[in-house]
Coordinates of C-alpha atoms and ligand atoms in Angstrom, one line a residue:
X1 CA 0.0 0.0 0.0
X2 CA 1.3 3.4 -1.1
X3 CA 2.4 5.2 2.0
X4 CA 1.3 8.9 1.1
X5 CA 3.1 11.2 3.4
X6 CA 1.2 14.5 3.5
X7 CA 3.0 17.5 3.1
X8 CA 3.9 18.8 6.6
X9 CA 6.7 21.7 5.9
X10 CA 6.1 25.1 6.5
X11 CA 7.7 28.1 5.1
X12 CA 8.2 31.8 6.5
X13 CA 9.5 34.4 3.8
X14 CA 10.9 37.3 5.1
X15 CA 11.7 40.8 2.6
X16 CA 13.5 42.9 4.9
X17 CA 15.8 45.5 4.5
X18 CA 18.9 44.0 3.4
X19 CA 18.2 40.5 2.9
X20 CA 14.8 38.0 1.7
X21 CA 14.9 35.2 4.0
X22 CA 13.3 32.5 3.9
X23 CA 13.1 29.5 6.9
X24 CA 11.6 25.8 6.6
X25 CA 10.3 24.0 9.8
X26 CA 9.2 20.6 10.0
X27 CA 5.7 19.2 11.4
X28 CA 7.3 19.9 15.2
X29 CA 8.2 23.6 13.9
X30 CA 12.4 22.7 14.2
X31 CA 14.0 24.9 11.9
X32 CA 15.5 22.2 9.2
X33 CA 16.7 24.5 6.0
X34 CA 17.2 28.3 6.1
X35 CA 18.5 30.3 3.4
X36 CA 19.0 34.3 2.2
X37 CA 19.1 36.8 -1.0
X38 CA 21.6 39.9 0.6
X39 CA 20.5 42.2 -2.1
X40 CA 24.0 44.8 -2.0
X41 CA 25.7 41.6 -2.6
X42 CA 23.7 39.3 -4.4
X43 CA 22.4 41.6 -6.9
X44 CA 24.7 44.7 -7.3
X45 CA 23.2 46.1 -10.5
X46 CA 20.4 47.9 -8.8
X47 CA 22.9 49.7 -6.8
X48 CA 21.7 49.4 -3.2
X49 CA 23.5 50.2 -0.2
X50 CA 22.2 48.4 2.9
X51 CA 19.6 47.6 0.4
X52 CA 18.1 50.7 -0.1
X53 CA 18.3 54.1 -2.6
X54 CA 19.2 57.0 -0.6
X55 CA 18.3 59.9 -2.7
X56 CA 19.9 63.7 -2.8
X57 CA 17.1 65.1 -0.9
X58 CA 18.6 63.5 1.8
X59 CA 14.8 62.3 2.9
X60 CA 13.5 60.1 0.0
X61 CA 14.8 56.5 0.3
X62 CA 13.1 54.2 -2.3
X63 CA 13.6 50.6 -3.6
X64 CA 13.5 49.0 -6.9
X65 CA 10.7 47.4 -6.7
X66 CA 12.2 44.4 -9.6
X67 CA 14.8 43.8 -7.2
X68 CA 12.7 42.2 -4.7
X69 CA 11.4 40.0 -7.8
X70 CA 14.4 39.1 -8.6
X71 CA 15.8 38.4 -5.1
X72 CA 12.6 36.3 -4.6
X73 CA 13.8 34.6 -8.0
X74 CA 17.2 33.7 -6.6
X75 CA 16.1 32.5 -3.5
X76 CA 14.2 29.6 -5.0
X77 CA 16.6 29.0 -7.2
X78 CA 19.3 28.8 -4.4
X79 CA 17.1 26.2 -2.4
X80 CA 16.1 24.2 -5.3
X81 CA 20.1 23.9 -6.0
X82 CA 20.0 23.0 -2.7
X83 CA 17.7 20.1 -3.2
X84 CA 14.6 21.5 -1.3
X85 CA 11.9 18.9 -1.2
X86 CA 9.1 21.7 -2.8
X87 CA 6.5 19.1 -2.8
X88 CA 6.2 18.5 0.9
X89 CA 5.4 22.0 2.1
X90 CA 2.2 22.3 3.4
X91 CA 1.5 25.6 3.3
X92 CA 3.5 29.3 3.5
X93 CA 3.2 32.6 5.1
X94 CA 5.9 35.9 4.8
X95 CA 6.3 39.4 6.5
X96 CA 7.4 42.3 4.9
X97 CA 9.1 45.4 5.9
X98 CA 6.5 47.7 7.2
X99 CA 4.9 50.7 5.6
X100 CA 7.0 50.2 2.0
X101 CA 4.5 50.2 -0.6
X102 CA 3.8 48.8 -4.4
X103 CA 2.6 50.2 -7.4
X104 CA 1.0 47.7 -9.8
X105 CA 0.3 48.6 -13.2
X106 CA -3.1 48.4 -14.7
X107 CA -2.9 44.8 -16.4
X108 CA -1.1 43.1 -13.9
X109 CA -3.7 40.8 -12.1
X110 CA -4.3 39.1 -15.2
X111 CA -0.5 39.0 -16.3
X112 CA 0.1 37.4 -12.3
X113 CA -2.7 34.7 -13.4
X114 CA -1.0 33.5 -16.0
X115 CA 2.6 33.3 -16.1
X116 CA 5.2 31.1 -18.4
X117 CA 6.7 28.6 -16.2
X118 CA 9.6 28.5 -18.6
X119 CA 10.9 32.3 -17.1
X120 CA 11.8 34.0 -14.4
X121 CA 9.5 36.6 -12.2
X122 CA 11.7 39.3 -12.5
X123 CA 11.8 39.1 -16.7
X124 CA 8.0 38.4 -17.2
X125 CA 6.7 41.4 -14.5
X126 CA 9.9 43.9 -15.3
X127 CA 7.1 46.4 -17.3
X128 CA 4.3 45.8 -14.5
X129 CA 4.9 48.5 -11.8
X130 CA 3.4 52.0 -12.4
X131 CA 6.4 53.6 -10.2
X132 CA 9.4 51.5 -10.1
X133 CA 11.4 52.6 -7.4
X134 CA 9.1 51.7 -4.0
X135 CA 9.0 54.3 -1.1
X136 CA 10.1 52.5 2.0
X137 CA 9.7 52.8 5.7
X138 CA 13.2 54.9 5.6
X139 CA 11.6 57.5 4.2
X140 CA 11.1 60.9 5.4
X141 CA 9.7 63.1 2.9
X142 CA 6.3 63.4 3.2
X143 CA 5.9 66.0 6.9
X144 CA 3.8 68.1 4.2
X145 CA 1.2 65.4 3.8
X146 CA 1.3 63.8 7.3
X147 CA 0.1 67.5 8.5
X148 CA -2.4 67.3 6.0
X149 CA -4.1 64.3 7.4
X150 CA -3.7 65.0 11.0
X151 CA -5.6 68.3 10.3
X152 CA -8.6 67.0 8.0
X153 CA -9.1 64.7 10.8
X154 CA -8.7 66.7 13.5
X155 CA -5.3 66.4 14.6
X156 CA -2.5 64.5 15.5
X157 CA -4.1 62.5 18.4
X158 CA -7.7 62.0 16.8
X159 CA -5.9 60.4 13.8
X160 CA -3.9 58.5 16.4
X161 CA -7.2 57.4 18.1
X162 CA -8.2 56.0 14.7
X163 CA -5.2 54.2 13.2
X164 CA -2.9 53.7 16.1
X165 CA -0.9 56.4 15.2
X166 CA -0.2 60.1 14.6
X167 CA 0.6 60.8 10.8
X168 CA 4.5 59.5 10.8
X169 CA 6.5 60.1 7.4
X170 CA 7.0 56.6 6.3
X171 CA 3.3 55.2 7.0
X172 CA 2.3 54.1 3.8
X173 CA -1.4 56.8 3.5
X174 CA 1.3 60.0 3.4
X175 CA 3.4 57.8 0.9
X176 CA 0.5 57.4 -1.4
X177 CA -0.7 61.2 -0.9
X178 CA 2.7 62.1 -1.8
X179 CA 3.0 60.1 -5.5
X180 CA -0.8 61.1 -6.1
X181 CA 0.6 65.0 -5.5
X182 CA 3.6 64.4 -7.5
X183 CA 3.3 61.4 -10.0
X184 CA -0.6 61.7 -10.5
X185 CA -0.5 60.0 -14.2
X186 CA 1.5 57.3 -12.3
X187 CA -1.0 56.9 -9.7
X188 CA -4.2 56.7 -12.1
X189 CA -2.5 53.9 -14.3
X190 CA -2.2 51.8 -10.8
X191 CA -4.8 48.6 -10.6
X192 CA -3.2 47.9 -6.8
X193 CA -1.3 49.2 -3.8
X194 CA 0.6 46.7 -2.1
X195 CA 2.4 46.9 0.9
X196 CA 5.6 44.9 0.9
X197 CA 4.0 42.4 2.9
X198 CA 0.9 41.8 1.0
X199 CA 3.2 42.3 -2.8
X200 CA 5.8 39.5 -1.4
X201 CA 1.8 37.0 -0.4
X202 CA 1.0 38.4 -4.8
X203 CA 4.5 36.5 -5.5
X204 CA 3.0 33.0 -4.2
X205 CA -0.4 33.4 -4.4
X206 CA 0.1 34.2 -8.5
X207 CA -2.4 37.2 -7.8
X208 CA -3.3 40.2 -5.7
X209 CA -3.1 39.5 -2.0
X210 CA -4.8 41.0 0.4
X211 CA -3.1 43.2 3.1
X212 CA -3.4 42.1 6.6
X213 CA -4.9 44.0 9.8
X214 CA -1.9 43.8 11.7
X215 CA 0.6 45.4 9.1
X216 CA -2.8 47.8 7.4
X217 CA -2.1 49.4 11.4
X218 CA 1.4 51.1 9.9
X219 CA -0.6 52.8 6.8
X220 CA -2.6 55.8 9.0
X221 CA -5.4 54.6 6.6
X222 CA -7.2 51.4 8.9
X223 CA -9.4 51.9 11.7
X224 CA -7.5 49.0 14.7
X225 CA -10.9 48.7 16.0
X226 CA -13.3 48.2 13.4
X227 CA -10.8 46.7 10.5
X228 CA -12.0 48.5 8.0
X229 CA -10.5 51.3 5.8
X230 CA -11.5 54.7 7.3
X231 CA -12.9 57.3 4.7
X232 CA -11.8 60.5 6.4
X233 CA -8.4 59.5 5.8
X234 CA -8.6 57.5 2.4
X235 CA -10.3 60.5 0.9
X236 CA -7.3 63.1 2.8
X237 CA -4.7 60.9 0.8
X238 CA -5.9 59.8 -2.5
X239 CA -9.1 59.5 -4.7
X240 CA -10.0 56.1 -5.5
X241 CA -7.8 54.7 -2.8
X242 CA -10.0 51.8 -1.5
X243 CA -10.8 50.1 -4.9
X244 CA -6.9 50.1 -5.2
X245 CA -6.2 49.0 -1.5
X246 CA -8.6 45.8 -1.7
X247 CA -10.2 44.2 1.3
X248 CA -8.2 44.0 4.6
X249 CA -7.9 40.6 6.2
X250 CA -7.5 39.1 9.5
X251 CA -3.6 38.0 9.7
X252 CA -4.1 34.4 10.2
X253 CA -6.7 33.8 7.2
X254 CA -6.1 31.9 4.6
X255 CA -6.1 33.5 1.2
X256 CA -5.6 30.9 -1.5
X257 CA -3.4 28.5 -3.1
X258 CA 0.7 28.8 -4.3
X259 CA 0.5 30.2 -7.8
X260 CA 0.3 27.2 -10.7
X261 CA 3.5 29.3 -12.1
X262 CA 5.4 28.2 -9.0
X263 CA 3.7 24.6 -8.6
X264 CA 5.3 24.3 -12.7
X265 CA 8.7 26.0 -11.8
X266 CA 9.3 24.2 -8.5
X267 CA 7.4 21.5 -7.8
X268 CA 5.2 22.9 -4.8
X269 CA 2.1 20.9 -4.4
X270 CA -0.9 22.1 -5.7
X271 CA -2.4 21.8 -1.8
X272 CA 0.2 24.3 -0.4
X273 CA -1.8 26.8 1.2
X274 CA -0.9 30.7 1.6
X275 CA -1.4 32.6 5.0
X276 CA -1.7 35.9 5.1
X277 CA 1.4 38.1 5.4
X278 CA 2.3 40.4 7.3
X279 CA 4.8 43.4 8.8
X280 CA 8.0 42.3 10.1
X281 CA 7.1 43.7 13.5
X282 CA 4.3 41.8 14.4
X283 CA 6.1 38.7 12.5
X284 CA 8.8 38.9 15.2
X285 CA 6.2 39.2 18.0
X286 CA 4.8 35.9 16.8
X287 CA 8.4 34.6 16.7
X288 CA 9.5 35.1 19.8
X289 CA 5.9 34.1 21.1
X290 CA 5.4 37.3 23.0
X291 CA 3.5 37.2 26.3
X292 CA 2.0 40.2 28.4
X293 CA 4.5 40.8 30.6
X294 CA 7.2 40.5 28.0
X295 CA 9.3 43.0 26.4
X296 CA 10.9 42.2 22.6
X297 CA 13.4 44.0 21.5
X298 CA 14.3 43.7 18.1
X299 CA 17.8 44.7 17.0
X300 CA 17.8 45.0 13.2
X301 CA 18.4 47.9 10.5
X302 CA 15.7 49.6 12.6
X303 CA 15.5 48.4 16.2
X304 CA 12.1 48.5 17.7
X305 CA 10.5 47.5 21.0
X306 CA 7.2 46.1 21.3
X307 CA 4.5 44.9 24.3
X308 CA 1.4 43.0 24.1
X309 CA -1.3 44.8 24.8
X310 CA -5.1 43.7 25.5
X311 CA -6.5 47.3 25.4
X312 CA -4.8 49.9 23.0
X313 CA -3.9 53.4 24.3
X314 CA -3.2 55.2 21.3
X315 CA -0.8 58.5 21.5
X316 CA 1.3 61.0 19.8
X317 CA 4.7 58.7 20.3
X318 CA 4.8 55.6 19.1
X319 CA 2.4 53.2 18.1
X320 CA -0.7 50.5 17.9
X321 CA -1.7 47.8 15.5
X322 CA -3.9 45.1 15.9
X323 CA -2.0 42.0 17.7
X324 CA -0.7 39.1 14.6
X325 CA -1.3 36.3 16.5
X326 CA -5.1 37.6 18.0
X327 CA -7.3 40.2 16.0
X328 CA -9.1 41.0 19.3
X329 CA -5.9 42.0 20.9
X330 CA -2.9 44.6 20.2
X331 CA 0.6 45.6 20.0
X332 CA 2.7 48.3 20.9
X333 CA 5.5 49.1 18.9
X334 CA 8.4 52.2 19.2
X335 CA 10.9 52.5 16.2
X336 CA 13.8 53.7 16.6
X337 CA 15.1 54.1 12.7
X338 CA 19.0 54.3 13.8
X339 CA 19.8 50.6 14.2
X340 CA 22.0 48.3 12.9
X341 CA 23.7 50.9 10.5
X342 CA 25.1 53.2 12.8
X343 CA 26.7 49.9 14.7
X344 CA 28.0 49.0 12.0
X345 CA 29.4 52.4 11.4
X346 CA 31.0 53.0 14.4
X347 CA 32.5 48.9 14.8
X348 CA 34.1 50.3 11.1
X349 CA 35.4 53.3 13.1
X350 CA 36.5 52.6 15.9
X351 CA 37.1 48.8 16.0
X352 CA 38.7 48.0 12.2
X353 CA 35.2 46.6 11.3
X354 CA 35.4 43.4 13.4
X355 CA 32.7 43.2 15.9
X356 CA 35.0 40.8 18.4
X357 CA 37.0 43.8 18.6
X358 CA 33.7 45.8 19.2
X359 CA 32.9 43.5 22.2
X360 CA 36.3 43.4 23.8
X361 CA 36.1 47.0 23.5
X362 CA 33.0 47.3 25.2
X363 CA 33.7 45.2 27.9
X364 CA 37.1 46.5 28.6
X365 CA 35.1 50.1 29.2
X366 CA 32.8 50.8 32.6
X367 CA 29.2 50.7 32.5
X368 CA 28.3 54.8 32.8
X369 CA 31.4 55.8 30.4
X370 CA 32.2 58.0 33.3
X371 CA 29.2 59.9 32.8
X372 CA 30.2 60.1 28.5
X373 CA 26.5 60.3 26.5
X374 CA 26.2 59.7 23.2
X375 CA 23.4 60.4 20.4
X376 CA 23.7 58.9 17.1
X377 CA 20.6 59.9 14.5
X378 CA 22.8 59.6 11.7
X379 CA 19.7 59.5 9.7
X380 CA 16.3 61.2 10.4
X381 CA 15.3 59.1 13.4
X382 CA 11.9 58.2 14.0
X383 CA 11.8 58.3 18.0
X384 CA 12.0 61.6 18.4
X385 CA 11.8 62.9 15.1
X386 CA 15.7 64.6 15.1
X387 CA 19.0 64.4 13.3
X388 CA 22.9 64.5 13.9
X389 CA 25.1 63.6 16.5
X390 CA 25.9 64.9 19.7
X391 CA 28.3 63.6 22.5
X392 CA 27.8 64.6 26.2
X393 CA 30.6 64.7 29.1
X394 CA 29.6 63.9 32.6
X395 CA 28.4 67.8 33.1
X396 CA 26.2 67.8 29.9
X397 CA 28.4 69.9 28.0
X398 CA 28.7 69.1 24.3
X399 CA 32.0 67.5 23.2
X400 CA 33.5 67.2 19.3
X401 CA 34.7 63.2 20.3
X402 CA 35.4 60.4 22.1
X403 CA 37.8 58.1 22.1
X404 CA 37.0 55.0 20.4
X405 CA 36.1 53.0 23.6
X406 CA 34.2 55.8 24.7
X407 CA 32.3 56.2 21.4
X408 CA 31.2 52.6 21.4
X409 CA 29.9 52.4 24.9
X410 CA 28.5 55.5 24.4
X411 CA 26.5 54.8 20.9
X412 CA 25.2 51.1 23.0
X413 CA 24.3 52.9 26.4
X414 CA 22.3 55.7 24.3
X415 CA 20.3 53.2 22.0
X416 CA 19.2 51.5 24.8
X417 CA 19.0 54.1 27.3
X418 CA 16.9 55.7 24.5
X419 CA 14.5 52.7 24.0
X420 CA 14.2 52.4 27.8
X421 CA 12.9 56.4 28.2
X422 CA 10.8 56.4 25.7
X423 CA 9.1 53.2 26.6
X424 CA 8.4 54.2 29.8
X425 CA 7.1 57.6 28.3
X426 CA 4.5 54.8 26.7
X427 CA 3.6 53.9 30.2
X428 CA 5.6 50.5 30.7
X429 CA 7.5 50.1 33.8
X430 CA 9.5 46.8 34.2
X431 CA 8.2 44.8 36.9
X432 CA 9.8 41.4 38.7
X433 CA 8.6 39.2 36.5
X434 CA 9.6 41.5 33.5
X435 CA 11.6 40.0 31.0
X436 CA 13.4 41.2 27.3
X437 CA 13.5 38.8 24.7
X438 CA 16.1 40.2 22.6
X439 CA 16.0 39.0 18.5
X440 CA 17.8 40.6 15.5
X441 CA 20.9 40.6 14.2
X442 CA 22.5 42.5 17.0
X443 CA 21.1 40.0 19.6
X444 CA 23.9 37.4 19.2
X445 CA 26.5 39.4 20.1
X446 CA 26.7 39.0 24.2
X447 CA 28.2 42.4 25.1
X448 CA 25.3 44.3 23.6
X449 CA 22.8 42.4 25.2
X450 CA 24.2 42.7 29.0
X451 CA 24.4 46.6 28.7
X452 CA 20.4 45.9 27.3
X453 CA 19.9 44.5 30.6
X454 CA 21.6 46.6 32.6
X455 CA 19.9 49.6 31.4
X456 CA 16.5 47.5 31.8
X457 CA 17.5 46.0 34.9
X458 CA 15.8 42.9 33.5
X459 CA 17.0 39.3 32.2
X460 CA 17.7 39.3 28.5
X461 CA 16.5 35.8 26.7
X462 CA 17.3 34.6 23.2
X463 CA 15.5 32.3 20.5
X464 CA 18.3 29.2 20.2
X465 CA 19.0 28.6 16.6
X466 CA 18.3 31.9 14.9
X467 CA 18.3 35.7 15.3
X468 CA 15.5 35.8 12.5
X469 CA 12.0 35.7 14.5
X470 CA 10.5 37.7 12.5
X471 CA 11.3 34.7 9.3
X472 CA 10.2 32.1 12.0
X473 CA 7.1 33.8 13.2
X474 CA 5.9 33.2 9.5
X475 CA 6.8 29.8 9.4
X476 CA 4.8 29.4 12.8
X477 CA 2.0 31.5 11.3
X478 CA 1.4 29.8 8.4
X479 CA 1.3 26.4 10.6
X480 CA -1.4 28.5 13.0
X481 CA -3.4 29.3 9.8
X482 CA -3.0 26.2 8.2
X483 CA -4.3 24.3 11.1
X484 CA -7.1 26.2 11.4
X485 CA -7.0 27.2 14.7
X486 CA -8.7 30.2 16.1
X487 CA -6.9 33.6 17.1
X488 CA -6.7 32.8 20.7
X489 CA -4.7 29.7 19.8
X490 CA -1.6 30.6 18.8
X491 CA 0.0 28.9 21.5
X492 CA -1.6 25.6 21.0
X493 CA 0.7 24.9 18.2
X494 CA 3.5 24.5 19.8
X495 CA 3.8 21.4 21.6
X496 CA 6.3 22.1 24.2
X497 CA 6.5 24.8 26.6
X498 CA 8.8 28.1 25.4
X499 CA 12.3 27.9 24.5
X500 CA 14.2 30.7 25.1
X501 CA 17.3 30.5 26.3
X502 CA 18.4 33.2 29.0
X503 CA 21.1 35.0 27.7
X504 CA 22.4 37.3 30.4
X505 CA 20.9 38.9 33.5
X506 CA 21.4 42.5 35.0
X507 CA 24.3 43.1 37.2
X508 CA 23.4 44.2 40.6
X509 CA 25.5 47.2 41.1
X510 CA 24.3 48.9 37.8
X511 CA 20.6 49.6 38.5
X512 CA 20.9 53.3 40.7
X513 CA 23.6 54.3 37.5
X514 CA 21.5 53.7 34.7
X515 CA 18.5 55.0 36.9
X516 CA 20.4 58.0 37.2
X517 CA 21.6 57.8 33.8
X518 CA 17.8 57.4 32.0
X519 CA 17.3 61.1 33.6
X520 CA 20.0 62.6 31.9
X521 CA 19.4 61.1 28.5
X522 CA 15.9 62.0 28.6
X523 CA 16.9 65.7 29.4
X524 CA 19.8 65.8 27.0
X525 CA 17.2 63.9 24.0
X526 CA 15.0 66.4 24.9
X527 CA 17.2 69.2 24.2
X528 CA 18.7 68.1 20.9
X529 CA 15.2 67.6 19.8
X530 CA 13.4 70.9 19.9
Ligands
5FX601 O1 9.2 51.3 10.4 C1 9.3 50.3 11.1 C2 8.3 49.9 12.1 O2 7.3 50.9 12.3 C3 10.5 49.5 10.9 O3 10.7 48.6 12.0 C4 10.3 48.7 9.6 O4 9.3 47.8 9.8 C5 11.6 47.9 9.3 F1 11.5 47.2 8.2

């Protein structure tokens, strides 16, 4: 008797920044294949740095939006070299960069339908984008239309207590106001609006995907209680907008079936399911499974913190989108755009680019820096909305430099002295059962994560096996979709209890210092930021 063994992998794409990522986990969600597209280095013709187009204005950053086809091209090809068993995954869900969005040309839902097995994405949908070169959530050129919003709906907090948030630069409404302003033919000849999220779900699903609640939060176009598309701020952005936008859906539902193009071109099974996608924010707070009491910190090319919360309190800093893993619940989220760049910046600097000489440098300095504070914003930064640098002795008088050791314990204590003040501006205060669970690039490297929780006076625990949670939260998510479970349980699917690993915990004769320490920062930030 033919033993048929059902498919039972599942996949998590993830389009960030720098990289699409892509993980495989088996039937017991272990991670057993993982693989990534870098795009500076893999595909060096569109010209990226750290993945992005920084443009001369010094505030438009924009991506090709046929380099993402193209990296999602080579990754496939790269596992299928690989000898990737296609035909046993079950089903796939993705995450996406938040707030970037997609232009589709008129035409293109038809041309997704049918595609020629016998070519590649990138060659078949190269004339398919009404604007080519994709704003992205690194963008900060559009304070003329975030005004606009906030005042046709009556400010910045009323607009806040209906999306979640007060108009920010990169949400993806002042985006779209901004190309309908500037780029109007462009904008008429568009059939869809994609976020990356939903455009990356288009890519399997072989047509338009919908676009999720939890990432439709980061737009300042989606109402986070009633999940619906609010007129008042459709109507302040763009005409039309909604017929372009499509139906929001709940982040676990199921939208359809892998394209026939990739069944032909890889062998999927014609079975394999697709669950919605979503923003790689609430993807990572389904990776690292987050509970109420928890606080994630992600440490990527933007690091961000973010709470569970059961009742949203919207307000003027930060955010709130509906929760990835429970549309009835929510999630708290503070960005802090300066992340990963700037560290690698200054390990360039001031440790000849190796980041074991970064560490040894860190731990061969005090915690405090004898009272040194530092502020990097090398680029507009999101949380508070201010630019440049600025270094602080112990009497808070402006300094040109550091030295090196100083400069790197300075640029660590101030991004997470930093995320510690404003997240306590957002009303959370560490408690004894309070715990960080840090994920990101960053988050392997020891060093960083002890000052984390000495400045949070909190243990600091890991994921084992990968710093991508927001790649495995997808893989998890499409195994919660695919099994048809509810919202409320998330957690059933995982069979054994939670596996983090604790990574460090806070030294004892820090907490009065960093106390101390928070006070300053918060007065210094304060004063660079006016
Ligand atoms: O803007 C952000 C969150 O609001 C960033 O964390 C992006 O999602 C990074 F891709």
């Amino acid at each position: 008797m033919m033993v048929s063994t059902k498919p039972d992998i599942f996949l998590g794409l993830d389009l960030s920044t720098q990289q699409l990522k892509v993980i495989a986990v088996d039937n017991k969600l272990c991670i057993i294949h993982e693989e990534v597209v870098n795009f500076d280095k893999d595909l060096p013709e569109f010209g990226t740095q750290g993945g992005v187009k920084r443009h001369e204005d010094a505030l438009t950053v924009t991506v090709p939006a046929l380099m993402w086809v193209k990296a999602f091209d080579l990754l496939l090809e790269k596992i299928k070299y690989k000898g990737f068993c296609f035909e046993n995954v079950a089903c796939i869900s993705g995450t996406g960069q938040q707030h970037g969005s997609v232009y589709w040309k008129i035409g293109s839902k038809t041309f997704l339908n049918n595609l020629d097995p016998n070519k590649g994405l990138h060659e078949q949908l190269k004339d398919y984008f009404a604007i080519e070169d994709s704003p992205i959530w690194m963008d900060s050129s559009t304070t003329e239309q975030c005004r606009s919003i906030e005042q046709a709906v009556g400010g910045a907090q009323a607009l806040a207590e209906i999306t979640g948030s007060r108009a920010y630069e990169r949400f993806t409404g002042n985006q779209i106001a901004k190309i309908y302003e500037t780029k109007q033919a462009s904008y008429e000849e568009c059939e869809c609006i994609s976020l990356v999220s939903s455009f990356l779900a288009s890519l399997c699903l072989g047509d338009f995907a919908p676009i999720d609640y939890s990432d439709g939060s980061g737009m300042n176009l989606m109402n986070i209680y009633t999940k619906t598309w609010d007129p008042a701020c459709l109507q302040a952005c763009a005409p039309n907008l909604k017929e372009k936008l499509g139906n929001l859906v709940p982040s676990s539902a199921r939208i359809g079936f892998i394209s026939d193009y990739l069944s032909a071109k890889y062998g999927f099974p014609k079975s394999c399911e697709i669950v919605a996608f979503t923003g790689d924010n609430p993807a990572s707070l389904a990776g690292v499974r987050l509970k109420k009491n928890d606080v994630c910190i992600s440490l990527g090319t933007s690091d961000t913190l973010m709470l569970w919360l059961n009742t949203p309190k919207p307000a003027v800093e930060g955010h709130i989108f509906v929760n990835p893993v429970n549309e009835n619940a929510y999630m708290a989220l503070l960005c802090f755009k300066n992340g990963s760049l700037v560290r690698e910046s200054i390990r360039d600097r001031c440790s000849e680019g190796s980041w074991k000489n970064f560490e040894q440098s860190l731990k061969a300095s005090k915690p405090g820096n004898d009272g040194n504070i530092g502020i990097y914003f090398d680029e507009t930064e999101i949380t508070p909305f201010a630019q440049g640098i600025y270094r602080f002795n112990k009497d808070d008088v402006e300094v040109k430099s550091f030295s090196n050791d100083e400069e790197i314990r300075a640029l660590v204590e101030g991004q997470f002295l930093g995320k510690r003040v404003h997240a306590e501006a957002l009303g959370y205060n560490l408690d004894k059962n309070s715990r960080i669970l840090a994920t990101g690039g960053a988050s392997k490297n020891q060093a960083i994560l002890q000052v984390l929780s000495d400045i949070f006076h909190a243990p600091v625990y890991t994921i084992p096996g990968t710093a991508n949670s927001a790649c495995l939260g997808c893989a998890y998510r499409a195994k919660h979709g695919w099994s048809g479970t509810s919202n409320a349980n998330y957690n059933d699917i995982f069979s054994e209890s939670e596996e983090y690993e604790l990574a460090v915990i806070p030294s004892a004769e820090t907490k009065d210092l960093y106390e101390k320490m928070a006070k300053r920062y918060k007065q210094l930030e304060q004063r660079i930021a006016n």
